[in-house]
């Protein structure tokens, strides 16, 4: 996973943090259940935002592109530093649900 921006400022008024979720070869991101994604087990996607598929890192493997509310994400941090965030989610294919977890780190000013 890659989060954008990677540096968060407490005073930022930005609306969103964008998450780019990639899966290992052989898994298709279109089978990720977007409603199952929870940033740090807590924060769901912003309701009403579009979930799209692109190739953010140009490695030829599609990424699921999702939006989190930056003002809510900021409440996870009480002091500056490096933080590793994780996003658990479910991969659902042919009625089988496979839980997975994606990670990225951010720097908080
Ligand atoms: Ca990619």
Tab-separated table of N, CA and C and ligand atoms in Angstrom:
chain	number	residue	atom	x	y	z
A	1	UNK	N	0.843	-1.185	0.000
A	1	UNK	CA	0.000	0.000	0.000
A	1	UNK	C	0.880	1.237	0.000
A	2	UNK	N	0.386	2.260	-0.633
A	2	UNK	CA	1.055	3.547	-0.594
A	2	UNK	C	0.016	4.591	-0.208
A	3	UNK	N	0.364	5.436	0.760
A	3	UNK	CA	-0.534	6.514	1.152
A	3	UNK	C	0.010	7.825	0.627
A	4	UNK	N	-0.885	8.682	0.188
A	4	UNK	CA	-0.502	9.992	-0.333
A	4	UNK	C	-1.409	11.048	0.286
A	5	UNK	N	-0.935	12.057	1.001
A	5	UNK	CA	0.488	12.332	1.222
A	5	UNK	C	1.122	11.401	2.260
A	6	UNK	N	2.444	11.304	2.228
A	6	UNK	CA	3.188	10.524	3.212
A	6	UNK	C	3.579	11.367	4.417
A	7	UNK	N	3.480	12.685	4.265
A	7	UNK	CA	3.786	13.590	5.368
A	7	UNK	C	2.502	14.321	5.730
A	8	UNK	N	2.141	14.239	7.018
A	8	UNK	CA	0.901	14.864	7.467
A	8	UNK	C	1.236	16.021	8.391
A	9	UNK	N	0.599	17.136	8.139
A	9	UNK	CA	0.778	18.302	8.991
A	9	UNK	C	-0.504	18.526	9.787
A	10	UNK	N	-0.382	18.740	11.102
A	10	UNK	CA	-1.586	18.926	11.917
A	10	UNK	C	-2.441	20.103	11.455
A	11	UNK	N	-1.815	21.072	10.801
A	11	UNK	CA	-2.570	22.264	10.415
A	11	UNK	C	-3.147	22.150	9.004
A	12	UNK	N	-2.845	21.049	8.317
A	12	UNK	CA	-3.335	20.893	6.946
A	12	UNK	C	-4.859	20.872	6.912
A	13	UNK	N	-5.393	21.498	5.883
A	13	UNK	CA	-6.851	21.496	5.719
A	13	UNK	C	-7.276	20.515	4.633
A	14	UNK	N	-6.329	19.691	4.176
A	14	UNK	CA	-6.642	18.749	3.095
A	14	UNK	C	-7.789	17.837	3.466
A	15	UNK	N	-8.576	17.506	2.488
A	15	UNK	CA	-9.769	16.694	2.734
A	15	UNK	C	-9.461	15.208	2.825
A	16	UNK	N	-8.568	14.746	1.957
A	16	UNK	CA	-8.421	13.305	1.804
A	16	UNK	C	-6.983	12.839	1.989
A	17	UNK	N	-6.873	11.565	2.372
A	17	UNK	CA	-5.639	10.819	2.171
A	17	UNK	C	-5.987	9.725	1.169
A	18	UNK	N	-5.197	9.624	0.136
A	18	UNK	CA	-5.446	8.611	-0.879
A	18	UNK	C	-4.622	7.373	-0.573
A	19	UNK	N	-5.261	6.227	-0.618
A	19	UNK	CA	-4.567	4.959	-0.440
A	19	UNK	C	-4.536	4.183	-1.739
A	20	UNK	N	-3.353	3.674	-2.076
A	20	UNK	CA	-3.188	2.836	-3.268
A	20	UNK	C	-2.865	1.436	-2.768
A	21	UNK	N	-3.791	0.530	-2.954
A	21	UNK	CA	-3.631	-0.824	-2.420
A	21	UNK	C	-3.292	-1.782	-3.550
A	22	UNK	N	-2.122	-2.398	-3.451
A	22	UNK	CA	-1.714	-3.396	-4.431
A	22	UNK	C	-1.729	-4.772	-3.793
A	23	UNK	N	-1.930	-5.793	-4.615
A	23	UNK	CA	-1.942	-7.175	-4.125
A	23	UNK	C	-0.847	-7.958	-4.834
A	24	UNK	N	-0.427	-9.069	-4.238
A	24	UNK	CA	0.583	-9.910	-4.899
A	24	UNK	C	0.067	-10.440	-6.232
A	25	UNK	N	0.995	-10.840	-7.077
A	25	UNK	CA	0.645	-11.395	-8.384
A	25	UNK	C	-0.357	-12.533	-8.221
A	26	UNK	N	-1.319	-12.586	-9.115
A	26	UNK	CA	-2.324	-13.631	-9.059
A	26	UNK	C	-3.602	-13.210	-8.364
A	27	UNK	N	-3.557	-12.046	-7.685
A	27	UNK	CA	-4.754	-11.522	-7.029
A	27	UNK	C	-5.198	-10.265	-7.773
A	28	UNK	N	-6.500	-10.156	-7.982
A	28	UNK	CA	-7.063	-9.039	-8.737
A	28	UNK	C	-7.719	-8.057	-7.757
A	29	UNK	N	-7.241	-6.808	-7.762
A	29	UNK	CA	-7.763	-5.842	-6.778
A	29	UNK	C	-9.255	-5.584	-6.945
A	30	UNK	N	-9.814	-5.931	-8.104
A	30	UNK	CA	-11.252	-5.685	-8.266
A	30	UNK	C	-12.089	-6.600	-7.365
A	31	UNK	N	-11.445	-7.605	-6.756
A	31	UNK	CA	-12.171	-8.477	-5.824
A	31	UNK	C	-12.025	-8.036	-4.370
A	32	UNK	N	-11.366	-6.910	-4.149
A	32	UNK	CA	-11.330	-6.365	-2.789
A	32	UNK	C	-12.695	-5.758	-2.482
A	33	UNK	N	-13.218	-6.058	-1.307
A	33	UNK	CA	-14.473	-5.448	-0.866
A	33	UNK	C	-14.141	-4.089	-0.244
A	34	UNK	N	-14.429	-2.980	-0.950
A	34	UNK	CA	-14.014	-1.666	-0.432
A	34	UNK	C	-14.593	-1.367	0.947
A	35	UNK	N	-15.807	-1.870	1.212
A	35	UNK	CA	-16.438	-1.561	2.498
A	35	UNK	C	-15.747	-2.280	3.651
A	36	UNK	N	-14.863	-3.236	3.340
A	36	UNK	CA	-14.164	-3.966	4.406
A	36	UNK	C	-12.885	-3.254	4.833
A	37	UNK	N	-12.452	-2.255	4.069
A	37	UNK	CA	-11.179	-1.589	4.372
A	37	UNK	C	-11.338	-0.663	5.571
A	38	UNK	N	-10.408	-0.781	6.512
A	38	UNK	CA	-10.445	0.049	7.730
A	38	UNK	C	-9.027	0.495	8.050
A	39	UNK	N	-8.755	1.778	7.853
A	39	UNK	CA	-7.418	2.274	8.177
A	39	UNK	C	-7.187	2.145	9.672
A	40	UNK	N	-6.113	1.462	10.048
A	40	UNK	CA	-5.806	1.162	11.448
A	40	UNK	C	-7.001	0.568	12.193
A	41	UNK	N	-7.695	-0.321	11.549
A	41	UNK	CA	-8.847	-1.043	12.115
A	41	UNK	C	-10.043	-0.149	12.402
A	42	UNK	N	-9.946	1.143	12.093
A	42	UNK	CA	-10.954	2.060	12.607
A	42	UNK	C	-11.644	2.922	11.553
A	43	UNK	N	-10.900	3.385	10.569
A	43	UNK	CA	-11.426	4.451	9.714
A	43	UNK	C	-11.833	3.874	8.358
A	44	UNK	N	-13.134	3.934	8.046
A	44	UNK	CA	-13.588	3.424	6.754
A	44	UNK	C	-13.319	4.425	5.638
A	45	UNK	N	-13.580	4.030	4.421
A	45	UNK	CA	-13.462	4.948	3.290
A	45	UNK	C	-14.463	6.078	3.462
A	46	UNK	N	-14.167	7.211	2.844
A	46	UNK	CA	-15.102	8.324	2.884
A	46	UNK	C	-16.348	7.925	2.099
A	47	UNK	N	-17.514	7.966	2.751
A	47	UNK	CA	-18.737	7.571	2.052
A	47	UNK	C	-18.949	8.416	0.802
A	48	UNK	N	-19.346	7.779	-0.268
A	48	UNK	CA	-19.658	8.510	-1.488
A	48	UNK	C	-18.482	8.764	-2.394
A	49	UNK	N	-17.250	8.481	-1.919
A	49	UNK	CA	-16.113	8.684	-2.811
A	49	UNK	C	-15.979	7.485	-3.746
A	50	UNK	N	-15.463	7.739	-4.927
A	50	UNK	CA	-15.317	6.670	-5.910
A	50	UNK	C	-14.101	5.813	-5.588
A	51	UNK	N	-14.275	4.525	-5.749
A	51	UNK	CA	-13.157	3.595	-5.654
A	51	UNK	C	-12.756	3.267	-7.088
A	52	UNK	N	-11.509	3.532	-7.429
A	52	UNK	CA	-11.080	3.321	-8.808
A	52	UNK	C	-9.886	2.372	-8.837
A	53	UNK	N	-9.547	1.932	-10.029
A	53	UNK	CA	-8.397	1.052	-10.213
A	53	UNK	C	-7.443	1.730	-11.194
A	54	UNK	N	-6.184	1.813	-10.812
A	54	UNK	CA	-5.181	2.421	-11.675
A	54	UNK	C	-3.855	1.726	-11.447
A	55	UNK	N	-2.803	2.294	-12.002
A	55	UNK	CA	-1.471	1.742	-11.759
A	55	UNK	C	-0.582	2.873	-11.268
A	56	UNK	N	-0.768	3.186	-9.988
A	56	UNK	CA	-0.132	4.336	-9.354
A	56	UNK	C	1.391	4.284	-9.462
A	57	UNK	N	1.970	3.104	-9.255
A	57	UNK	CA	3.430	2.998	-9.232
A	57	UNK	C	3.999	2.466	-10.553
A	58	UNK	N	3.146	2.394	-11.571
A	58	UNK	CA	3.589	2.031	-12.924
A	58	UNK	C	4.387	0.727	-12.960
A	59	UNK	N	3.981	-0.248	-12.153
A	59	UNK	CA	4.686	-1.528	-12.182
A	59	UNK	C	3.898	-2.574	-12.984
A	60	UNK	N	2.837	-2.116	-13.660
A	60	UNK	CA	2.060	-3.027	-14.483
A	60	UNK	C	1.026	-3.816	-13.697
A	61	UNK	N	1.017	-3.642	-12.358
A	61	UNK	CA	0.053	-4.347	-11.518
A	61	UNK	C	-0.989	-3.335	-11.037
A	62	UNK	N	-2.269	-3.587	-11.294
A	62	UNK	CA	-3.295	-2.609	-10.909
A	62	UNK	C	-3.355	-2.388	-9.399
A	63	UNK	N	-3.661	-1.157	-9.016
A	63	UNK	CA	-3.831	-0.787	-7.613
A	63	UNK	C	-5.264	-0.290	-7.417
A	64	UNK	N	-5.812	-0.605	-6.250
A	64	UNK	CA	-7.118	-0.067	-5.886
A	64	UNK	C	-6.886	1.298	-5.233
A	65	UNK	N	-7.600	2.305	-5.706
A	65	UNK	CA	-7.375	3.674	-5.241
A	65	UNK	C	-8.578	4.104	-4.405
A	66	UNK	N	-8.308	4.423	-3.132
A	66	UNK	CA	-9.388	4.706	-2.183
A	66	UNK	C	-9.079	5.995	-1.420
A	67	UNK	N	-10.128	6.580	-0.832
A	67	UNK	CA	-9.976	7.851	-0.115
A	67	UNK	C	-10.385	7.704	1.351
A	68	UNK	N	-9.520	8.240	2.221
A	68	UNK	CA	-9.857	8.344	3.640
A	68	UNK	C	-9.947	9.823	4.005
A	69	UNK	N	-10.690	10.107	5.071
A	69	UNK	CA	-10.881	11.487	5.517
A	69	UNK	C	-9.637	11.949	6.271
A	70	UNK	N	-8.925	12.903	5.701
A	70	UNK	CA	-7.644	13.296	6.299
A	70	UNK	C	-7.829	13.882	7.710
A	71	UNK	N	-8.933	14.589	7.902
A	71	UNK	CA	-9.136	15.211	9.222
A	71	UNK	C	-9.380	14.144	10.296
A	72	UNK	N	-9.988	13.024	9.904
A	72	UNK	CA	-10.187	11.933	10.869
A	72	UNK	C	-8.877	11.173	11.069
A	73	UNK	N	-8.133	10.942	9.993
A	73	UNK	CA	-6.857	10.221	10.105
A	73	UNK	C	-5.917	10.980	11.050
A	74	UNK	N	-5.937	12.297	10.965
A	74	UNK	CA	-5.058	13.101	11.826
A	74	UNK	C	-5.292	12.842	13.315
A	75	UNK	N	-6.522	12.448	13.652
A	75	UNK	CA	-6.827	12.227	15.066
A	75	UNK	C	-6.137	10.972	15.603
A	76	UNK	N	-5.525	10.153	14.724
A	76	UNK	CA	-4.800	8.958	15.196
A	76	UNK	C	-3.485	9.334	15.877
A	77	UNK	N	-2.998	10.549	15.635
A	77	UNK	CA	-1.650	10.907	16.073
A	77	UNK	C	-1.701	12.018	17.112
A	78	UNK	N	-0.963	11.834	18.180
A	78	UNK	CA	-0.931	12.874	19.206
A	78	UNK	C	0.390	13.617	19.233
A	79	UNK	N	1.415	13.053	18.577
A	79	UNK	CA	2.690	13.759	18.547
A	79	UNK	C	3.438	13.453	17.253
A	80	UNK	N	4.426	14.298	16.915
A	80	UNK	CA	5.155	14.104	15.667
A	80	UNK	C	5.938	12.792	15.657
A	81	UNK	N	6.220	12.294	14.475
A	81	UNK	CA	7.048	11.101	14.350
A	81	UNK	C	6.637	10.251	13.175
A	82	UNK	N	7.303	9.103	13.074
A	82	UNK	CA	6.982	8.129	12.040
A	82	UNK	C	5.964	7.127	12.564
A	83	UNK	N	4.979	6.855	11.772
A	83	UNK	CA	3.953	5.895	12.166
A	83	UNK	C	3.731	4.910	11.029
A	84	UNK	N	3.568	3.641	11.388
A	84	UNK	CA	3.171	2.647	10.404
A	84	UNK	C	1.669	2.432	10.532
A	85	UNK	N	0.992	2.590	9.430
A	85	UNK	CA	-0.460	2.390	9.404
A	85	UNK	C	-0.764	1.082	8.686
A	86	UNK	N	-1.814	0.451	9.107
A	86	UNK	CA	-2.203	-0.774	8.404
A	86	UNK	C	-3.666	-0.705	8.015
A	87	UNK	N	-3.967	-1.389	6.950
A	87	UNK	CA	-5.347	-1.460	6.463
A	87	UNK	C	-5.722	-2.916	6.272
A	88	UNK	N	-6.517	-3.449	7.195
A	88	UNK	CA	-7.071	-4.767	6.930
A	88	UNK	C	-8.237	-4.659	5.954
A	89	UNK	N	-8.453	-5.710	5.216
A	89	UNK	CA	-9.570	-5.746	4.281
A	89	UNK	C	-9.872	-7.176	3.898
A	90	UNK	N	-10.925	-7.334	3.130
A	90	UNK	CA	-11.321	-8.667	2.668
A	90	UNK	C	-11.258	-8.761	1.153
A	91	UNK	N	-10.697	-9.866	0.698
A	91	UNK	CA	-10.668	-10.223	-0.715
A	91	UNK	C	-11.732	-11.286	-0.898
A	92	UNK	N	-12.728	-10.974	-1.725
A	92	UNK	CA	-13.884	-11.863	-1.835
A	92	UNK	C	-14.002	-12.357	-3.270
A	93	UNK	N	-13.836	-13.646	-3.434
A	93	UNK	CA	-13.938	-14.208	-4.777
A	93	UNK	C	-14.642	-15.552	-4.719
A	94	UNK	N	-15.639	-15.705	-5.569
A	94	UNK	CA	-16.409	-16.950	-5.653
A	94	UNK	C	-16.918	-17.385	-4.283
A	95	UNK	N	-17.364	-16.401	-3.493
A	95	UNK	CA	-17.937	-16.717	-2.197
A	95	UNK	C	-16.917	-16.990	-1.117
A	96	UNK	N	-15.626	-16.971	-1.459
A	96	UNK	CA	-14.589	-17.170	-0.449
A	96	UNK	C	-14.028	-15.817	-0.016
A	97	UNK	N	-13.958	-15.606	1.277
A	97	UNK	CA	-13.423	-14.361	1.809
A	97	UNK	C	-12.035	-14.613	2.375
A	98	UNK	N	-11.057	-13.889	1.847
A	98	UNK	CA	-9.687	-14.015	2.326
A	98	UNK	C	-9.271	-12.681	2.928
A	99	UNK	N	-9.041	-12.639	4.252
A	99	UNK	CA	-8.595	-11.392	4.847
A	99	UNK	C	-7.150	-11.084	4.466
A	100	UNK	N	-6.841	-9.813	4.292
A	100	UNK	CA	-5.458	-9.423	4.011
A	100	UNK	C	-5.167	-8.140	4.765
A	101	UNK	N	-3.921	-7.731	4.751
A	101	UNK	CA	-3.554	-6.509	5.442
A	101	UNK	C	-2.492	-5.789	4.625
A	102	UNK	N	-2.674	-4.478	4.476
A	102	UNK	CA	-1.715	-3.653	3.742
A	102	UNK	C	-1.098	-2.645	4.710
A	103	UNK	N	0.142	-2.226	4.400
A	103	UNK	CA	0.881	-1.338	5.311
A	103	UNK	C	1.529	-0.181	4.568
A	104	UNK	N	1.631	0.943	5.248
A	104	UNK	CA	2.511	2.014	4.777
A	104	UNK	C	2.845	2.873	5.992
A	105	UNK	N	3.912	3.645	5.864
A	105	UNK	CA	4.266	4.523	6.967
A	105	UNK	C	4.081	5.973	6.544
A	106	UNK	N	3.785	6.795	7.527
A	106	UNK	CA	3.634	8.234	7.291
A	106	UNK	C	4.482	8.973	8.325
A	107	UNK	N	4.856	10.169	7.979
A	107	UNK	CA	5.554	11.025	8.923
A	107	UNK	C	4.604	12.147	9.330
A	108	UNK	N	4.476	12.322	10.635
A	108	UNK	CA	3.602	13.372	11.155
A	108	UNK	C	4.476	14.504	11.683
A	109	UNK	N	4.242	15.684	11.184
A	109	UNK	CA	5.038	16.857	11.613
A	109	UNK	C	4.685	17.271	13.020
B	1	LIG	CA1	0.839	-0.819	-9.496
